[in-house]
Amino acid sequence: MKLHNQALKYLSVSIFIIVSIWAAIFYINLMDEIHDSIDDSLERDKAVILKKLQEDPDFEQTLRAGIQAAFTESNFLIREISGESARAARDLYTDTVMYLLGEDDGEPFRMLTTAFTRGGKFYQLKVISSTVEEDDLIEDLFWAVFWLYIVLLISVAVINNFILKKLWKPFYSLLQQLKNFRIDRNDPLPDIQTNTREFLELKAASDALISHTLDVFSSQKQFTENAAHELQTPLAVMTGKLELTLERGKLDETDAETISQTLQMVNRLSKLNKALLLLSKIENRQFTDDQPIDLNALVKQTAADLEEFSSFKQVEVSVEDIASVGIKMDHTLAHMLVSNLLKNAIIHNVPGGSVRVILEEQLLTVRNTAAGDALPADQIFKRFYKDAPSAQSTGLGLSIVQAICKRYGFIVRYAFEKKEHHFSVRFN
Amino acid sequence: MKILVIEDEPELREAIEISLKRENYRVETASDLESALIKIGSYRYDCILLDIMLPGGSGLKILDELKAQEIPGNVIIISAKDSLDDKIRGLELGADDYLAKPFHISELSARLKAVLRRKLSGGKTNLEAGNLCLDPANRTLQVAGRDVTLNRKEFDVLHYLILNQDRLVTRTALAEHVWGDHIDQADNFDFIYYQIKNLRRKLTDSGARVELQAVYGVGYKLTAT
C-alpha cells in the first residue's frame, strides 16, 4: 500500500472517530441549552400565570374555564389537589408528548408541574411549551456531520497528496537512484537536494552502507584476482615442468607413468581452481556485459559444436524451437549455461539414447534418456556433487549452471519422467 | 627469431625458456618492469611474452611504451589475472593474444607460432608437415596435393599437432584446445583417443608421410617420416 493511501487510511479512521465524538458531545450540549432556555421561559410563564391568578377577582370562573380549556386554548392546566401532595410538590420539569388538534402525530412538549395555594385550597399547575423534535434534530445533525466528514476526507486526500509530492520528493528521488544503483558499475553515490533532517540522515545511512558494500566488493574482487594469481602461477610452473620432463624422454615406463599421473592431478587442480574462481566471479557479479542473446541460435550453435562428441557417444541431439527465446545476459555466461546443460545431457546418457532441447516461450528444457534412476533433485546443484566417482569431473558443472541462473533470476529445475532427465530453465 | 620473456616467477620463466629454445628460438628474459623496459628500448624482438603482474608495476606499461615509441613486434600476454578488463585493455593496447595461466607448454608454442606466422607469411598461413598441407583459414587438408576430408574436431586435433610438430602434446592440452576451456572434462579423453584413431586411419589411407606417435600414454607427437 502506498504511503499516501496508508496516511489516508489512518487519517480517515481518526477523523471519523473525532467527528463522531464531537457530534455526540455537541448534541448533548445543544439539548441541554435548549432545555435550559425553555425551562427559563416556563418559569417566567408560571410566574405570570400565578400573578394573574392571584389578582384575578373571578378566580373560580377562571379556574373552571382553565380546567375546561386545559392546554387547548391556553398553555396551562389547573386542578385542585390535596394538601399533602401540594406540600410534597416541587417544581418539576418533564418531557412529554401530546396529541394536539390538527396534528396526526404527537408533538414533543416541555412541561413544568408546580403547585400553589389560594384561599386555603391547593392547586396543581401544569405549564407547557413546545420543544424541538429530537428525531429531526438528530437527523439534521447526522447529515451535517456526514457532509463535514466527506469534505474533510477530500481535503485531507488533496492536501496529503500535495504534501507527499512536495515534501517527499527527495525521498522518492533517493529511492529511484538506489533502485538503479549497481555496485559493479562504479556508479556515483546517490544525490538529493534537501534540507530535511530525516532525508539527510537517510542519505548518510545509505551512503555509508553503499561505501561499505563497495569496499567489501572491491576487496573480494581483489581477493579473487589475487587468489588466481597466487594459485595459477605455481600451477603453471608445475604443468610446464612436468610436460618438459615428459618431453625430454629418457624416462622408463614407470617414471613416465608416475609423472603423467601427477600431471593429470595438477590439471585437475587447475580445473577445480578455475571453476571455483568462476563461481565466485559469477556470484560477485563480475560478468556485467549484458546484451541481447538469441537463445535459439546459441543452442543450435552449441549443439553443432558438440556434434562429433555426441556421435562418438552415439547420442542423437535434436533441437525443437517452438518459440524464439530472447534473453538479456552476458554472452560468456549464456554460452556456459547452454553448453554445460547440453554436455551433461550427452555424457550422462546411454548409447543409442537421445537429447531433446526444447525452446518454448521463455523456457528452455533439456531432456535426455537416463542411464540410471532419478537423481536427487536437492543434491545435484550442490558443489562437488557427482553421481559416480569420476576423476575427471569436478562436480561443479551444475553448480555453475545454478549460479548463473541465480545471478539473473532464472529458475532452474530438475525432473525425472519416463526414464528421462529433464532440466529446465525458466527466464523471467 | 628472437623472443623476450617477461615473467617474474623464475621457475616458470625457465620452463618457458627451455621450451622455446627447443624450437630454436633465441630467447632473452626479464624479471621485472624496469629491466624489461631497458631491453625493449635497446633491442628488437619478434615476439614478447608478457606477464601483467610484475614487480615494479603493471606489464601493460610495456604495451604503452611499445606503442609510444612505435616499436614493431608482437606481444602475447600471459597472465594469471584472468580478468576480462585486463584482456580487453591488453588487446586494445596492441597485444596480439592473451593466454591465461596455467597454460600448457604446447598451447603457448601454438599461439606463438600462430602470431609469428600471421606476421611473416603475409597472408599465406598454410602449415606443412611431411607431405601434408593444412590451410587453417579454409579448414582444408591436402595430402600429397589431394584433398582429404576431416571432421571439425579431427581438423582441430591435426592443426594443433602440426603447430607442435616433433613435440609432445598431452591429451589434456589437446582436449582443452579442442574443447575450449571446458570445466568438466569427463569423457573427453576417450573422445580424443577416438578422434586420434580416426585421424590416423585417414592419414594412413591417404598415404600421408607423417606419424602420430603415442607418448607414454599421456599424449601424442606428430613427426614427419
XYZ file of C-alpha atoms in Angstrom:
653
model
C 0.000 0.000 0.000
C 1.371 3.387 -0.912
C 2.342 5.867 1.760
C -0.370 8.214 0.513
C -3.083 5.593 0.937
C -1.708 4.474 4.296
C -1.849 8.028 5.622
C -5.331 8.441 4.215
C -6.472 5.221 5.857
C -5.304 6.269 9.324
C -6.497 9.845 8.922
C -9.956 8.797 7.750
C -10.390 6.457 10.738
C -9.159 9.097 13.207
C -11.265 11.847 11.695
C -14.289 9.564 11.778
C -13.814 8.869 15.481
C -13.146 12.528 16.342
C -16.125 13.801 14.362
C -18.441 11.159 15.897
C -17.414 12.000 19.448
C -17.661 15.691 18.664
C -21.187 15.210 17.251
C -22.327 13.323 20.363
C -20.973 15.964 22.754
C -22.334 18.763 20.611
C -25.777 17.145 20.587
C -25.871 16.682 24.371
C -24.770 20.278 24.979
C -27.241 21.614 22.461
C -30.154 19.721 24.057
C -29.052 20.921 27.463
C -29.009 24.518 26.293
C -32.430 24.191 24.641
C -33.983 22.688 27.800
C -32.394 25.409 29.895
C -33.843 28.190 27.844
C -37.306 26.522 27.593
C -37.275 25.860 31.314
C -36.489 29.523 31.923
C -39.395 30.616 29.779
C -41.689 28.086 31.518
C -40.583 29.572 34.811
C -41.487 33.041 33.561
C -44.817 31.778 32.241
C -45.524 30.200 35.617
C -44.830 33.465 37.389
C -47.067 35.424 35.005
C -49.888 32.868 35.311
C -49.680 32.735 39.093
C -49.625 36.534 39.338
C -52.642 36.716 37.054
C -54.469 34.064 39.068
C -53.698 35.672 42.420
C -55.013 39.022 41.195
C -57.931 37.528 39.323
C -61.140 38.683 41.015
C -63.145 35.992 39.389
C -60.864 33.117 40.229
C -63.493 30.398 40.390
C -64.672 31.305 36.933
C -61.159 31.316 35.556
C -60.429 28.100 37.309
C -63.366 26.346 35.722
C -62.520 27.745 32.324
C -58.899 26.727 32.857
C -59.922 23.171 33.650
C -62.132 23.000 30.599
C -59.688 24.639 28.303
C -56.754 22.595 29.518
C -53.901 23.008 27.032
C -56.195 23.651 24.110
C -56.792 27.350 24.362
C -54.111 28.221 26.805
C -50.732 26.771 27.621
C -51.600 25.744 31.159
C -53.797 23.475 33.211
C -55.014 23.861 36.760
C -56.629 21.322 39.039
C -57.298 21.051 42.679
C -55.187 18.702 44.760
C -54.919 17.595 48.334
C -52.761 19.392 50.869
C -50.259 16.529 51.290
C -49.487 16.271 47.596
C -49.230 20.062 47.364
C -46.772 20.168 50.225
C -44.710 17.331 48.676
C -44.739 19.003 45.259
C -41.669 20.734 43.906
C -41.165 22.429 40.551
C -40.781 19.529 38.135
C -39.685 19.750 34.500
C -40.545 16.813 32.269
C -40.625 15.960 28.573
C -43.918 14.752 27.252
C -45.687 14.057 24.027
C -49.159 15.381 23.369
C -51.634 14.955 20.613
C -52.991 18.304 19.651
C -55.800 19.167 17.346
C -54.855 19.185 13.700
C -51.732 17.131 14.292
C -51.574 13.423 13.378
C -48.577 12.521 15.428
C -47.546 13.522 18.898
C -45.682 16.765 19.415
C -42.912 16.904 21.976
C -43.546 19.348 24.830
C -41.674 20.510 27.869
C -43.923 20.616 30.917
C -43.498 22.387 34.262
C -45.542 20.913 37.053
C -45.935 23.022 40.169
C -48.400 23.683 42.983
C -49.858 26.774 44.556
C -52.383 27.714 47.196
C -55.191 30.201 47.131
C -57.825 30.772 49.657
C -56.818 27.755 51.734
C -57.164 25.426 48.758
C -54.364 23.667 46.982
C -53.978 23.578 43.256
C -51.652 21.942 40.784
C -50.452 23.991 37.801
C -49.019 22.479 34.663
C -47.407 24.845 32.132
C -46.237 23.547 28.725
C -44.074 24.865 25.999
C -43.441 23.388 22.594
C -39.931 21.992 22.278
C -37.689 20.690 19.430
C -38.339 17.345 17.804
C -35.267 15.304 18.722
C -35.620 12.862 15.798
C -35.471 15.708 13.329
C -32.608 17.286 15.179
C -30.595 14.056 15.200
C -31.237 13.511 11.517
C -30.213 17.029 10.598
C -27.143 16.781 12.773
C -26.221 13.423 11.241
C -26.320 14.765 7.715
C -24.386 17.873 8.679
C -21.697 15.736 10.284
C -21.704 13.301 7.388
C -21.073 16.016 4.834
C -18.466 17.595 7.074
C -16.691 14.223 7.192
C -16.754 13.835 3.418
C -15.445 17.341 2.850
C -12.700 16.758 5.415
C -11.700 13.488 3.747
C -11.476 15.047 0.319
C -9.457 17.973 1.648
C -7.136 15.642 3.522
C -6.630 13.494 0.426
C -5.863 16.513 -1.714
C -3.603 18.185 0.836
C -1.896 14.908 1.661
C -1.253 14.239 -1.981
C 0.234 17.668 -2.435
C 2.362 17.394 0.707
C 3.612 13.933 -0.177
C 4.559 15.049 -3.649
C 6.298 18.137 -2.398
C 7.820 17.077 0.925
C 8.700 13.527 -0.057
C 10.228 14.433 -3.368
C 13.828 13.958 -2.133
C 12.823 10.586 -0.695
C 11.398 9.310 -3.958
C 14.375 10.651 -5.844
C 16.745 8.804 -3.500
C 14.656 5.652 -3.768
C 14.796 5.748 -7.552
C 18.554 6.220 -7.502
C 19.043 3.363 -5.056
C 16.893 1.110 -7.218
C 19.077 1.795 -10.221
C 22.328 1.610 -8.293
C 24.656 -1.146 -9.475
C 27.631 -1.926 -7.363
C 29.670 -3.345 -10.213
C 29.197 -0.330 -12.441
C 31.178 2.246 -10.473
C 28.058 4.383 -10.183
C 28.409 7.657 -8.255
C 26.687 7.785 -4.864
C 23.020 8.848 -4.988
C 22.474 12.598 -4.709
C 19.414 14.525 -3.443
C 18.650 18.209 -2.848
C 17.033 18.653 0.560
C 17.308 20.355 3.924
C 15.029 17.882 5.681
C 16.964 16.279 8.502
C 15.389 12.830 8.186
C 16.194 12.625 4.492
C 19.725 13.841 5.070
C 20.130 11.112 7.675
C 18.663 8.529 5.306
C 21.088 9.602 2.620
C 24.004 9.467 5.060
C 22.965 5.962 6.138
C 22.572 4.744 2.560
C 25.908 6.335 1.609
C 27.609 4.544 4.481
C 26.017 1.252 3.512
C 26.945 1.629 -0.142
C 30.516 2.637 0.636
C 30.918 -0.337 2.912
C 29.468 -2.671 0.302
C 31.718 -1.161 -2.343
C 34.729 -1.746 -0.100
C 33.747 -5.342 0.502
C 33.004 -5.845 -3.183
C 36.312 -4.470 -4.345
C 38.314 -6.342 -1.729
C 36.518 -9.555 -2.653
C 37.166 -8.867 -6.300
C 40.787 -8.233 -5.490
C 40.959 -11.409 -3.458
C 39.546 -13.373 -6.367
C 42.194 -11.998 -8.659
C 44.986 -12.394 -6.152
C 43.940 -15.957 -5.399
C 44.008 -16.647 -9.112
C 47.460 -15.193 -9.408
C 48.863 -16.916 -6.351
C 47.498 -20.342 -7.288
C 47.711 -20.215 -11.054
C 51.381 -19.324 -11.237
C 52.602 -22.333 -9.213
C 50.201 -24.495 -11.192
C 51.628 -23.076 -14.418
C 55.154 -23.891 -13.203
C 54.176 -27.455 -12.297
C 52.414 -28.054 -15.600
C 55.312 -26.620 -17.586
C 57.999 -28.536 -15.736
C 56.189 -31.856 -15.849
C 55.451 -31.507 -19.545
C 59.050 -30.624 -20.278
C 60.263 -33.605 -18.279
C 57.998 -35.937 -20.202
C 59.082 -34.415 -23.466
C 62.772 -34.763 -22.711
C 62.306 -38.522 -22.949
C 64.897 -40.808 -21.370
C 62.265 -42.000 -18.895
C 61.381 -45.579 -18.186
C 57.722 -46.548 -18.377
C 57.150 -46.456 -14.594
C 58.596 -42.955 -14.172
C 56.669 -41.716 -17.180
C 53.507 -43.217 -15.749
C 54.088 -41.520 -12.393
C 54.776 -38.174 -13.986
C 51.788 -38.446 -16.238
C 49.534 -39.253 -13.279
C 50.954 -36.287 -11.376
C 50.373 -34.103 -14.405
C 46.768 -35.192 -14.536
C 46.304 -34.348 -10.884
C 47.813 -30.909 -11.492
C 45.421 -30.422 -14.365
C 42.530 -31.444 -12.211
C 43.691 -28.993 -9.593
C 43.819 -26.142 -12.077
C 40.385 -27.071 -13.398
C 38.978 -27.022 -9.877
C 40.661 -23.739 -9.124
C 39.347 -22.206 -12.319
C 35.847 -23.491 -11.672
C 35.796 -22.149 -8.119
C 37.093 -18.787 -9.274
C 34.490 -18.756 -11.996
C 31.760 -19.467 -9.439
C 32.905 -16.659 -7.182
C 33.147 -14.329 -10.149
C 29.577 -15.139 -11.152
C 28.405 -14.688 -7.579
C 30.334 -11.424 -7.256
C 28.622 -10.280 -10.438
C 31.838 -9.658 -12.287
C 30.275 -10.603 -15.596
C 28.448 -7.438 -16.490
C 28.444 -7.302 -20.243
C 24.704 -7.913 -20.598
C 23.483 -7.987 -24.160
C 20.505 -9.433 -26.053
C 21.066 -13.138 -26.729
C 19.273 -15.145 -29.384
C 18.995 -18.340 -27.398
C 17.719 -20.419 -30.321
C 20.813 -19.581 -32.352
C 23.074 -20.171 -29.362
C 21.549 -23.598 -28.665
C 21.894 -24.655 -32.303
C 25.488 -23.436 -32.410
C 26.347 -25.320 -29.224
C 24.646 -28.474 -30.457
C 26.659 -28.215 -33.685
C 29.892 -27.753 -31.713
C 29.115 -30.911 -29.780
C 28.120 -32.889 -32.871
C 31.279 -35.002 -33.079
C 31.171 -35.663 -29.379
C 27.531 -36.726 -29.411
C 28.036 -39.010 -32.373
C 31.016 -40.514 -30.533
C 28.739 -41.158 -27.555
C 26.082 -42.452 -30.006
C 23.559 -39.935 -28.774
C 21.089 -38.190 -31.047
C 20.758 -34.470 -30.319
C 17.677 -32.634 -31.592
C 16.577 -29.044 -31.136
C 12.890 -28.123 -31.249
C 12.251 -24.419 -31.342
C 8.584 -23.897 -30.674
C 9.092 -20.240 -29.807
C 12.058 -17.960 -30.188
C 13.606 -17.083 -26.854
C 15.358 -13.759 -26.457
C 17.122 -13.007 -23.190
C 19.461 -10.351 -21.947
C 22.615 -11.618 -20.280
C 26.389 -11.841 -20.503
C 27.376 -13.767 -23.598
C 30.104 -15.827 -21.909
C 27.661 -16.912 -19.199
C 24.895 -17.684 -21.695
C 27.271 -19.906 -23.615
C 28.434 -21.580 -20.408
C 24.854 -22.204 -19.296
C 23.793 -23.842 -22.544
C 26.943 -25.884 -23.099
C 27.035 -27.187 -19.517
C 23.446 -28.414 -19.776
C 23.941 -29.938 -23.212
C 27.222 -31.594 -22.414
C 25.841 -33.071 -19.216
C 22.887 -34.460 -21.139
C 25.211 -36.095 -23.677
C 27.609 -37.515 -21.084
C 25.027 -38.924 -18.683
C 23.266 -40.841 -21.382
C 23.112 -44.324 -22.894
C 24.441 -45.459 -26.285
C 21.596 -45.046 -28.763
C 19.932 -42.543 -26.463
C 18.678 -39.091 -27.243
C 18.907 -35.491 -26.119
C 15.990 -33.199 -26.899
C 16.368 -29.482 -26.432
C 13.033 -27.693 -26.417
C 12.736 -23.931 -26.677
C 9.364 -22.577 -25.636
C 8.095 -19.175 -24.559
C 10.744 -18.075 -22.004
C 11.568 -21.702 -21.258
C 14.495 -23.959 -22.141
C 14.157 -27.670 -21.465
C 16.847 -30.300 -21.986
C 15.560 -33.874 -21.876
C 17.808 -36.875 -22.135
C 17.435 -40.613 -21.833
C 18.797 -41.676 -18.477
C 21.412 -44.284 -17.738
C 20.024 -44.805 -14.247
C 17.241 -43.692 -11.996
C 16.139 -40.254 -10.889
C 18.825 -38.001 -9.428
C 18.357 -36.436 -6.005
C 16.928 -33.049 -7.018
C 18.061 -31.340 -3.830
C 21.651 -32.582 -4.191
C 22.623 -32.203 -7.817
C 23.072 -28.425 -7.792
C 25.336 -28.557 -4.756
C 29.036 -28.051 -5.220
C 31.109 -31.183 -5.749
C 28.083 -33.394 -6.334
C 28.954 -36.391 -8.502
C 26.665 -39.231 -9.443
C 29.646 -41.520 -9.825
C 33.173 -41.068 -8.557
C 34.919 -39.722 -11.614
C 38.442 -38.418 -11.545
C 37.826 -36.134 -14.477
C 34.630 -34.485 -13.312
C 34.906 -31.537 -10.979
C 31.301 -31.860 -9.832
C 30.884 -28.136 -10.357
C 29.123 -28.087 -13.742
C 25.585 -27.864 -12.386
C 26.656 -25.520 -9.581
C 27.827 -23.148 -12.280
C 24.503 -23.534 -14.082
C 22.685 -22.710 -10.880
C 24.940 -19.770 -10.041
C 24.332 -18.290 -13.490
C 20.569 -18.752 -13.143
C 20.583 -17.218 -9.682
C 22.601 -14.275 -10.954
C 19.877 -13.420 -13.481
C 16.845 -14.565 -11.505
C 16.172 -17.532 -13.792
C 14.669 -20.657 -12.288
C 16.393 -23.974 -12.963
C 14.535 -27.208 -12.193
C 15.170 -30.909 -12.395
C 12.546 -33.564 -13.017
C 12.565 -37.248 -13.914
C 9.863 -38.569 -16.192
C 9.561 -41.715 -18.316
C 13.209 -42.660 -17.770
C 14.316 -39.197 -18.869
C 16.170 -36.445 -17.030
C 14.540 -33.055 -17.533
C 16.491 -29.911 -16.831
C 14.506 -26.749 -17.416
C 15.419 -23.099 -17.144
C 12.654 -20.522 -16.947
C 13.639 -16.992 -17.942
C 11.558 -14.209 -16.463
C 63.540 -15.473 -34.295
C 64.127 -13.522 -31.133
C 61.729 -13.759 -28.225
C 61.675 -11.760 -24.991
C 60.110 -13.489 -21.991
C 58.992 -11.033 -19.294
C 57.956 -13.095 -16.281
C 58.797 -12.627 -12.609
C 58.412 -16.225 -11.472
C 61.884 -17.740 -12.097
C 60.733 -21.351 -12.408
C 58.108 -20.549 -14.982
C 60.488 -18.251 -16.864
C 62.989 -21.078 -17.031
C 60.389 -23.600 -18.221
C 59.260 -21.252 -20.994
C 62.859 -20.549 -21.936
C 63.749 -24.248 -22.224
C 60.664 -24.940 -24.270
C 61.285 -22.052 -26.680
C 64.955 -22.932 -27.114
C 63.905 -26.421 -28.078
C 62.146 -24.864 -31.053
C 65.313 -22.958 -31.941
C 64.117 -19.507 -30.968
C 66.632 -17.088 -29.487
C 65.353 -16.268 -26.042
C 66.032 -13.406 -23.692
C 64.386 -12.868 -20.350
C 63.450 -10.057 -17.983
C 62.102 -10.451 -14.486
C 60.775 -7.002 -13.661
C 59.298 -3.936 -15.283
C 62.472 -1.859 -15.221
C 64.776 -4.377 -16.873
C 62.033 -5.179 -19.385
C 61.730 -1.501 -20.355
C 65.517 -1.294 -20.784
C 65.519 -4.370 -23.028
C 62.722 -3.225 -25.306
C 64.437 0.157 -25.535
C 67.716 -1.352 -26.730
C 66.790 -4.424 -28.832
C 64.139 -5.509 -31.288
C 62.199 -8.709 -30.665
C 59.941 -10.679 -32.966
C 57.668 -11.514 -30.099
C 57.352 -10.569 -26.458
C 55.715 -12.872 -23.898
C 54.438 -10.516 -21.247
C 53.241 -11.176 -17.712
C 50.900 -8.448 -16.456
C 51.687 -8.546 -12.750
C 55.340 -7.612 -12.447
C 57.493 -6.299 -9.660
C 57.742 -2.565 -10.289
C 54.370 -2.127 -11.972
C 51.809 -3.393 -14.449
C 53.008 -5.106 -17.585
C 50.501 -3.016 -19.504
C 53.073 -0.190 -19.243
C 55.273 -2.164 -21.624
C 52.472 -2.073 -24.168
C 52.115 1.680 -23.672
C 55.843 2.090 -24.187
C 55.903 -0.048 -27.345
C 53.043 1.968 -28.757
C 54.557 5.315 -27.763
C 57.917 4.515 -29.353
C 56.268 2.836 -32.329
C 58.351 -0.294 -31.875
C 57.154 -3.090 -34.152
C 56.756 -6.562 -32.701
C 54.167 -8.966 -31.419
C 53.067 -9.329 -27.843
C 51.361 -12.275 -26.193
C 50.108 -11.552 -22.688
C 50.493 -14.433 -20.254
C 48.585 -13.578 -17.133
C 47.242 -15.212 -14.037
C 44.790 -12.369 -13.855
C 42.145 -13.992 -15.991
C 40.049 -10.882 -15.862
C 38.103 -9.612 -18.797
C 39.056 -5.966 -18.156
C 42.753 -6.754 -18.452
C 42.209 -8.866 -21.510
C 40.249 -6.161 -23.297
C 42.697 -3.437 -22.257
C 45.677 -5.521 -23.295
C 44.234 -6.280 -26.698
C 43.249 -2.629 -27.139
C 46.790 -1.561 -26.357
C 48.045 -3.708 -29.192
C 48.706 -7.156 -27.736
C 48.170 -9.967 -30.254
C 46.944 -12.661 -27.922
C 46.062 -13.350 -24.306
C 46.881 -16.607 -22.542
C 45.655 -17.279 -19.026
C 47.809 -19.171 -16.539
C 48.179 -22.035 -16.044
C 48.737 -22.961 -19.662
C 50.192 -25.963 -21.424
C 53.628 -25.553 -22.981
C 52.149 -26.796 -26.240
C 49.400 -24.162 -26.125
C 51.936 -21.372 -25.684
C 54.027 -22.683 -28.516
C 50.973 -22.985 -30.787
C 49.855 -19.431 -30.027
C 53.361 -18.098 -30.549
C 53.642 -19.826 -33.868
C 50.254 -18.529 -34.958
C 51.194 -14.953 -34.067
C 54.579 -15.127 -35.791
C 53.129 -16.747 -38.898
C 50.473 -14.083 -39.206
C 53.242 -11.521 -39.239
C 55.742 -13.264 -41.525
C 53.704 -15.134 -44.071
C 51.966 -12.047 -45.411
C 48.587 -13.737 -45.712
C 49.762 -17.220 -46.540
C 49.075 -19.202 -43.404
C 49.294 -22.768 -44.684
C 51.081 -25.213 -42.425
C 53.236 -28.007 -43.791
C 54.435 -31.279 -42.304
C 55.774 -34.124 -44.411
C 53.527 -34.200 -47.448
C 50.632 -32.592 -45.555
C 49.460 -29.127 -46.309
C 46.920 -27.683 -43.917
C 45.020 -24.475 -44.611
C 43.642 -23.130 -41.306
C 41.771 -20.281 -42.972
C 39.679 -22.540 -45.215
C 39.911 -25.532 -42.888
C 41.127 -27.901 -45.624
C 43.825 -30.571 -45.678
C 45.773 -31.785 -48.673
C 47.904 -34.887 -48.604
C 50.363 -35.003 -51.498
C 48.152 -32.477 -53.309
C 44.907 -34.411 -52.865
C 42.089 -33.187 -50.641
C 41.316 -35.245 -47.551
C 38.061 -34.660 -45.703
C 38.256 -34.334 -41.921
C 35.514 -33.584 -39.471
C 35.887 -30.419 -37.420
C 37.381 -31.987 -34.332
C 39.827 -34.111 -36.352
C 40.906 -30.970 -38.108
C 41.413 -29.119 -34.822
C 43.468 -32.014 -33.434
C 45.675 -32.235 -36.502
C 46.103 -28.455 -36.646
C 47.258 -28.378 -33.057
C 49.617 -31.322 -33.530
C 51.192 -29.735 -36.612
C 51.689 -26.447 -34.769
C 53.562 -28.550 -32.202
C 55.389 -30.711 -34.717
C 58.016 -33.001 -33.152
C 56.851 -32.051 -29.684
C 54.819 -33.853 -27.076
C 51.231 -32.710 -26.825
C 49.481 -34.075 -23.756
C 45.952 -35.350 -24.047
C 44.834 -32.733 -21.525
C 46.296 -29.913 -23.597
C 44.697 -31.377 -26.702
C 41.314 -31.729 -25.001
C 41.456 -28.175 -23.719
C 42.434 -26.789 -27.080
C 39.777 -28.711 -28.943
C 37.017 -28.000 -26.421
C 37.973 -24.525 -25.485
C 38.311 -24.087 -21.788
C 35.754 -26.547 -20.599
C 35.333 -27.165 -16.920
C 34.061 -30.700 -16.788
C 36.389 -32.992 -18.636
C 34.704 -36.311 -18.030
C 34.808 -38.496 -21.155
C 36.964 -36.030 -23.073
C 39.964 -38.341 -23.129
C 38.118 -41.254 -24.682
C 36.800 -38.859 -27.235
C 40.290 -37.543 -28.038
C 41.564 -41.111 -28.339
C 38.744 -41.862 -30.755
C 39.486 -38.784 -32.879
C 43.196 -39.671 -32.997
C 42.327 -43.199 -34.089
C 40.148 -41.925 -36.946
C 42.740 -39.346 -37.895
C 45.462 -41.991 -38.042
C 43.322 -44.169 -40.263
C 42.520 -41.296 -42.639
C 46.180 -40.245 -42.806
C 47.379 -43.771 -43.471
C 44.682 -44.331 -46.126
C 45.645 -41.165 -47.962
C 49.343 -42.041 -47.893
C 50.481 -39.269 -45.562
C 54.145 -39.275 -44.668
C 53.659 -38.310 -41.027
C 53.449 -40.385 -37.922
C 51.144 -39.888 -34.933
C 53.070 -41.394 -32.057
C 51.538 -42.077 -28.669
C 53.980 -40.952 -25.973
C 53.950 -42.766 -22.608
C 50.190 -42.979 -22.800
C 49.913 -39.299 -21.823
C 49.991 -37.629 -25.168
C 50.924 -37.620 -28.819
C 53.671 -36.400 -31.047
C 53.470 -35.716 -34.756
C 56.627 -36.324 -36.780
C 57.322 -36.262 -40.479
C 58.675 -39.554 -41.786
